[in-house]
């Protein structure tokens, strides 16, 4: 354990751009990954609801993200988003077709 780390002289941490913070919201679990509206809590107040009242998005069981492969896809009527890597767009762009490993 050293008190003076020579590698500590890097550039200061800067706030990331807007796109990155939106991606953070998508993965944070407090916002709808599809439309970024804050999710209300459920009746037990232990977890957020698994449904977005704003856009109708909900987690898709058994569907996988086209980019990261996680089963963490939310989909609304028109759009979809991945809670794992924050990929979002039309369903075709986010949901891996059936049979994809
Ligand atoms: Zn939504
Ligand atoms: Zn993903």
Coordinates of N, CA, C and O and ligand atoms in Angstrom, one line a residue:
X1 N 0.8 -1.2 0.0 CA 0.0 0.0 0.0 C 0.9 1.2 0.0 O 1.6 1.5 0.9
X2 N 0.8 2.0 -1.1 CA 1.6 3.2 -1.2 C 0.7 4.5 -1.1 O -0.4 4.5 -1.7
X3 N 1.2 5.5 -0.4 CA 0.4 6.7 -0.2 C 0.5 7.6 -1.5 O -0.4 8.4 -1.7
X4 N 1.6 7.5 -2.2 CA 1.8 8.3 -3.3 C 1.9 7.5 -4.6 O 2.9 7.0 -4.9
X5 N 0.8 7.3 -5.2 CA 0.7 6.5 -6.4 C 1.1 7.4 -7.6 O 0.4 8.4 -7.9
X6 N 2.1 7.1 -8.3 CA 2.5 7.9 -9.5 C 1.5 7.9 -10.6 O 1.4 8.9 -11.4
X7 N 0.7 6.9 -10.6 CA -0.3 6.9 -11.7 C -1.6 7.7 -11.4 O -2.5 7.8 -12.1
X8 N -1.5 8.4 -10.2 CA -2.7 9.1 -9.8 C -2.8 10.5 -10.4 O -3.7 11.3 -10.1
X9 N -1.8 10.8 -11.3 CA -1.8 12.2 -11.8 C -2.5 12.3 -13.2 O -2.2 13.2 -14.0
X10 N -3.4 11.4 -13.5 CA -4.1 11.5 -14.7 C -5.1 12.6 -14.8 O -5.2 13.4 -13.9
X11 N -5.8 12.8 -15.9 CA -6.7 13.9 -16.1 C -7.9 13.7 -15.1 O -8.2 12.6 -14.7
X12 N -8.5 14.8 -14.7 CA -9.6 14.7 -13.7 C -10.8 14.0 -14.4 O -11.0 14.0 -15.6
X13 N -11.6 13.4 -13.5 CA -12.8 12.8 -14.0 C -13.8 13.8 -14.5 O -14.1 14.8 -13.8
X14 N -14.3 13.6 -15.7 CA -15.3 14.5 -16.2 C -16.6 13.8 -16.3 O -16.7 12.6 -16.6
X15 N -17.6 14.6 -16.2 CA -19.0 14.0 -16.4 C -19.1 13.5 -17.8 O -18.7 14.2 -18.7
X16 N -19.7 12.4 -18.0 CA -19.9 11.8 -19.3 C -21.0 12.6 -20.1 O -21.7 13.4 -19.6
X17 N -21.0 12.3 -21.4 CA -22.0 13.0 -22.2 C -23.4 12.5 -22.0 O -23.6 11.6 -21.3
X18 N -24.3 13.2 -22.7 CA -25.7 12.8 -22.4 C -26.1 11.4 -22.8 O -26.8 10.8 -22.1
X19 N -25.4 10.9 -23.8 CA -25.7 9.6 -24.3 C -25.4 8.6 -23.2 O -26.1 7.6 -23.0
X20 N -24.2 8.8 -22.5 CA -23.8 7.9 -21.5 C -24.7 7.9 -20.3 O -25.0 6.9 -19.8
X21 N -25.2 9.1 -19.9 CA -26.1 9.1 -18.8 C -27.4 8.5 -19.1 O -28.1 7.8 -18.3
X22 N -27.9 8.6 -20.4 CA -29.1 7.9 -20.7 C -28.9 6.4 -20.7 O -29.8 5.6 -20.2
X23 N -27.7 6.0 -21.1 CA -27.4 4.5 -21.0 C -27.4 4.1 -19.5 O -27.8 3.0 -19.2
X24 N -26.9 5.0 -18.7 CA -26.9 4.6 -17.2 C -28.3 4.5 -16.7 O -28.6 3.6 -15.9
X25 N -29.2 5.4 -17.2 CA -30.6 5.3 -16.7 C -31.2 4.0 -17.2 O -31.9 3.3 -16.4
X26 N -30.9 3.6 -18.4 CA -31.4 2.3 -18.9 C -31.0 1.1 -18.1 O -31.8 0.2 -18.0
X27 N -29.8 1.2 -17.6 CA -29.3 0.0 -16.9 C -29.5 0.1 -15.4 O -29.3 -0.8 -14.6
X28 N -29.9 1.3 -14.9 CA -30.0 1.5 -13.5 C -31.2 0.8 -12.8 O -31.1 0.6 -11.6
X29 N -32.2 0.4 -13.5 CA -33.3 -0.3 -13.0 C -34.4 0.6 -12.4 O -35.4 0.1 -11.9
X30 N -34.2 1.9 -12.4 CA -35.2 2.8 -11.9 C -36.0 3.5 -13.0 O -37.0 4.2 -12.7
X31 N -35.6 3.3 -14.2 CA -36.3 3.9 -15.3 C -36.6 2.9 -16.4 O -35.9 1.9 -16.5
X32 N -37.6 3.2 -17.1 CA -38.0 2.3 -18.2 C -36.8 2.4 -19.3 O -36.4 3.4 -19.7
X33 N -36.3 1.2 -19.6 CA -35.1 1.3 -20.6 C -35.6 1.7 -22.0 O -34.8 2.0 -22.8
X34 N -36.9 1.6 -22.2 CA -37.3 1.9 -23.6 C -37.6 3.4 -23.7 O -37.1 4.1 -24.7
X35 N -38.3 4.0 -22.8 CA -38.7 5.4 -22.9 C -38.0 6.3 -21.9 O -38.2 7.5 -21.9
X36 N -37.3 5.7 -20.9 CA -36.6 6.4 -19.9 C -37.5 7.2 -18.9 O -37.0 8.0 -18.1
X37 N -38.7 6.9 -18.8 CA -39.6 7.4 -17.8 C -39.3 6.7 -16.5 O -39.0 5.5 -16.5
X38 N -39.3 7.4 -15.4 CA -39.1 6.7 -14.1 C -40.2 5.7 -13.8 O -41.3 5.9 -14.1
X39 N -39.7 4.5 -13.3 CA -40.7 3.5 -13.0 C -41.3 3.6 -11.6 O -40.5 3.9 -10.7
X40 N -42.6 3.5 -11.4 CA -43.1 3.6 -10.1 C -42.8 2.3 -9.3 O -42.4 1.3 -9.9
X41 N -42.9 2.4 -8.0 CA -42.6 1.2 -7.2 C -43.9 0.3 -7.1 O -45.0 0.9 -7.3
X42 N -43.7 -0.9 -6.9 CA -44.9 -1.8 -6.8 C -45.5 -1.7 -5.4 O -45.1 -0.9 -4.6
X43 N -46.6 -2.4 -5.2 CA -47.4 -2.2 -4.0 C -46.5 -2.6 -2.7 O -46.7 -1.9 -1.7
X44 N -45.7 -3.5 -2.9 CA -44.8 -3.9 -1.7 C -43.7 -2.9 -1.4 O -43.1 -2.9 -0.4
X45 N -43.5 -2.0 -2.4 CA -42.4 -1.0 -2.3 C -41.1 -1.6 -2.1 O -40.2 -1.0 -1.6
X46 N -40.9 -2.9 -2.5 CA -39.6 -3.5 -2.4 C -38.9 -3.4 -3.7 O -37.6 -3.3 -3.8
X47 N -39.6 -3.4 -4.8 CA -39.0 -3.4 -6.1 C -39.8 -2.4 -7.0 O -40.9 -2.1 -6.7
X48 N -39.2 -2.1 -8.1 CA -39.9 -1.3 -9.1 C -40.8 -2.2 -9.8 O -40.5 -3.4 -9.9
X49 N -41.9 -1.7 -10.4 CA -42.8 -2.5 -11.1 C -42.1 -3.0 -12.4 O -41.1 -2.4 -12.9
X50 N -42.5 -4.1 -12.8 CA -41.9 -4.7 -14.1 C -42.8 -4.4 -15.3 O -43.2 -5.2 -16.1
X51 N -43.2 -3.1 -15.3 CA -44.1 -2.7 -16.4 C -44.0 -1.2 -16.4 O -44.0 -0.6 -15.4
X52 N -43.9 -0.6 -17.6 CA -43.8 0.8 -17.7 C -45.2 1.4 -18.1 O -45.7 1.1 -19.2
X53 N -45.8 2.1 -17.2 CA -47.1 2.7 -17.5 C -47.1 3.8 -18.6 O -48.1 4.0 -19.3
X54 N -45.9 4.3 -18.8 CA -45.8 5.4 -19.8 C -45.8 4.9 -21.2 O -46.5 5.4 -22.1
X55 N -45.1 3.8 -21.5 CA -45.0 3.3 -22.9 C -45.5 1.9 -23.0 O -45.6 1.4 -24.1
X56 N -45.8 1.3 -21.9 CA -46.3 -0.1 -22.0 C -45.2 -1.2 -22.1 O -45.5 -2.3 -22.4
X57 N -44.0 -0.8 -22.0 CA -42.9 -1.7 -22.1 C -42.9 -2.7 -20.9 O -43.3 -2.3 -19.8
X58 N -42.4 -3.9 -21.1 CA -42.3 -4.9 -20.0 C -41.2 -5.8 -20.4 O -40.7 -5.9 -21.6
X59 N -40.6 -6.5 -19.4 CA -39.5 -7.5 -19.7 C -40.0 -8.6 -20.6 O -41.1 -9.1 -20.4
X60 N -39.2 -9.0 -21.5 CA -39.6 -10.1 -22.4 C -39.0 -11.4 -22.0 O -37.7 -11.5 -22.0
X61 N -39.8 -12.3 -21.5 CA -39.2 -13.6 -21.1 C -38.7 -14.3 -22.3 O -39.4 -14.4 -23.3
X62 N -37.5 -14.9 -22.1 CA -37.0 -15.7 -23.2 C -36.5 -15.0 -24.4 O -36.1 -15.7 -25.4
X63 N -36.4 -13.7 -24.4 CA -35.9 -13.0 -25.5 C -34.5 -12.4 -25.2 O -34.3 -12.0 -24.0
X64 N -33.6 -12.5 -26.1 CA -32.2 -12.1 -25.8 C -31.8 -10.9 -26.6 O -32.2 -10.7 -27.7
X65 N -30.9 -10.1 -26.0 CA -30.4 -8.9 -26.6 C -29.5 -9.3 -27.8 O -28.7 -10.2 -27.7
X66 N -29.7 -8.6 -28.9 CA -28.9 -8.9 -30.1 C -27.4 -8.6 -29.9 O -26.5 -9.2 -30.5
X67 N -27.1 -7.6 -29.0 CA -25.7 -7.2 -28.9 C -25.0 -8.0 -27.8 O -23.9 -8.5 -28.0
X68 N -25.6 -8.1 -26.6 CA -24.9 -8.7 -25.5 C -25.4 -10.1 -25.1 O -24.8 -10.8 -24.3
X69 N -26.5 -10.5 -25.7 CA -27.0 -11.8 -25.4 C -27.8 -12.0 -24.1 O -28.2 -13.1 -23.8
X70 N -27.8 -10.9 -23.3 CA -28.5 -11.1 -22.0 C -30.0 -11.2 -22.2 O -30.6 -10.6 -23.1
X71 N -30.6 -12.0 -21.3 CA -32.1 -12.1 -21.3 C -32.6 -10.9 -20.5 O -33.1 -11.1 -19.3
X72 N -32.4 -9.7 -21.0 CA -32.8 -8.5 -20.2 C -33.5 -7.5 -21.1 O -33.3 -6.3 -20.9
X73 N -34.2 -8.0 -22.0 CA -34.9 -7.2 -23.0 C -36.2 -6.7 -22.5 O -37.0 -7.6 -22.1
X74 N -36.5 -5.5 -22.6 CA -37.8 -4.9 -22.4 C -38.4 -4.6 -23.8 O -37.6 -4.1 -24.6
X75 N -39.6 -4.8 -23.9 CA -40.2 -4.4 -25.2 C -41.6 -3.7 -25.0 O -42.3 -4.0 -24.1
X76 N -41.8 -2.7 -25.8 CA -43.1 -2.0 -25.9 C -43.7 -2.4 -27.2 O -43.2 -3.3 -27.9
X77 N -44.7 -1.8 -27.6 CA -45.4 -2.2 -28.8 C -44.5 -2.0 -30.0 O -44.4 -2.9 -30.9
X78 N -43.7 -1.0 -30.0 CA -42.9 -0.7 -31.2 C -41.4 -0.8 -31.0 O -40.7 -1.2 -31.9
X79 N -41.0 -0.6 -29.7 CA -39.6 -0.5 -29.5 C -39.1 -1.5 -28.4 O -39.9 -2.1 -27.7
X80 N -37.8 -1.6 -28.3 CA -37.3 -2.5 -27.3 C -35.9 -2.0 -26.8 O -35.3 -1.1 -27.5
X81 N -35.5 -2.5 -25.7 CA -34.3 -2.0 -25.1 C -33.7 -3.1 -24.2 O -34.5 -3.9 -23.6
X82 N -32.4 -3.1 -24.1 CA -31.7 -4.1 -23.2 C -31.3 -3.5 -21.9 O -30.7 -2.4 -21.9
X83 N -31.7 -4.1 -20.8 CA -31.3 -3.6 -19.5 C -29.8 -3.8 -19.2 O -29.3 -3.3 -18.2
X84 N -29.2 -4.7 -19.9 CA -27.9 -5.1 -19.6 C -26.8 -4.2 -20.3 O -25.9 -3.7 -19.6
X85 N -27.0 -3.9 -21.6 CA -26.0 -3.1 -22.3 C -26.5 -1.8 -22.8 O -25.8 -1.0 -23.4
X86 N -27.9 -1.6 -22.6 CA -28.5 -0.3 -22.9 C -28.7 -0.2 -24.4 O -29.0 0.9 -24.9
X87 N -28.6 -1.2 -25.2 CA -29.0 -1.2 -26.6 C -30.5 -0.9 -26.7 O -31.2 -1.4 -25.9
X88 N -30.8 0.0 -27.6 CA -32.3 0.2 -27.7 C -32.6 0.6 -29.2 O -31.7 1.0 -29.9
X89 N -33.8 0.5 -29.5 CA -34.2 0.8 -30.9 C -35.5 0.0 -31.2 O -36.2 -0.4 -30.3
X90 N -35.7 -0.2 -32.5 CA -36.8 -1.0 -32.9 C -36.6 -2.5 -32.4 O -35.4 -2.8 -32.2
X91 N -37.6 -3.2 -32.3 CA -37.5 -4.6 -31.9 C -36.5 -5.4 -32.7 O -35.7 -6.2 -32.2
X92 N -36.5 -5.1 -34.0 CA -35.6 -5.9 -34.9 C -34.1 -5.6 -34.5 O -33.3 -6.4 -34.8
X93 N -33.9 -4.4 -34.0 CA -32.5 -4.0 -33.8 C -32.0 -4.5 -32.4 O -30.9 -4.4 -32.1
X94 N -32.9 -4.9 -31.5 CA -32.6 -5.2 -30.2 C -32.8 -6.7 -29.8 O -31.9 -7.3 -29.1
X95 N -33.8 -7.2 -30.3 CA -34.2 -8.6 -29.9 C -33.5 -9.6 -30.9 O -33.7 -9.5 -32.1
X96 N -32.7 -10.5 -30.4 CA -32.1 -11.5 -31.2 C -33.2 -12.4 -31.8 O -34.1 -12.8 -31.1
X97 N -33.0 -12.8 -33.1 CA -34.0 -13.7 -33.7 C -33.9 -15.1 -33.0 O -32.9 -15.5 -32.5
X98 N -35.1 -15.8 -33.0 CA -35.1 -17.1 -32.3 C -34.0 -18.0 -33.0 O -33.8 -18.0 -34.2
X99 N -33.4 -18.8 -32.2 CA -32.4 -19.7 -32.7 C -31.0 -19.1 -32.6 O -30.0 -19.9 -32.9
X100 N -30.8 -17.8 -32.3 CA -29.5 -17.3 -32.2 C -28.8 -17.8 -30.9 O -29.5 -17.7 -29.8
X101 N -27.7 -18.3 -30.9 CA -27.0 -18.8 -29.7 C -26.8 -17.7 -28.7 O -26.5 -16.6 -29.1
Ligands
LIG1 ZN1 -41.5 3.2 -21.0
LIG2 ZN1 -27.7 -6.1 -24.3

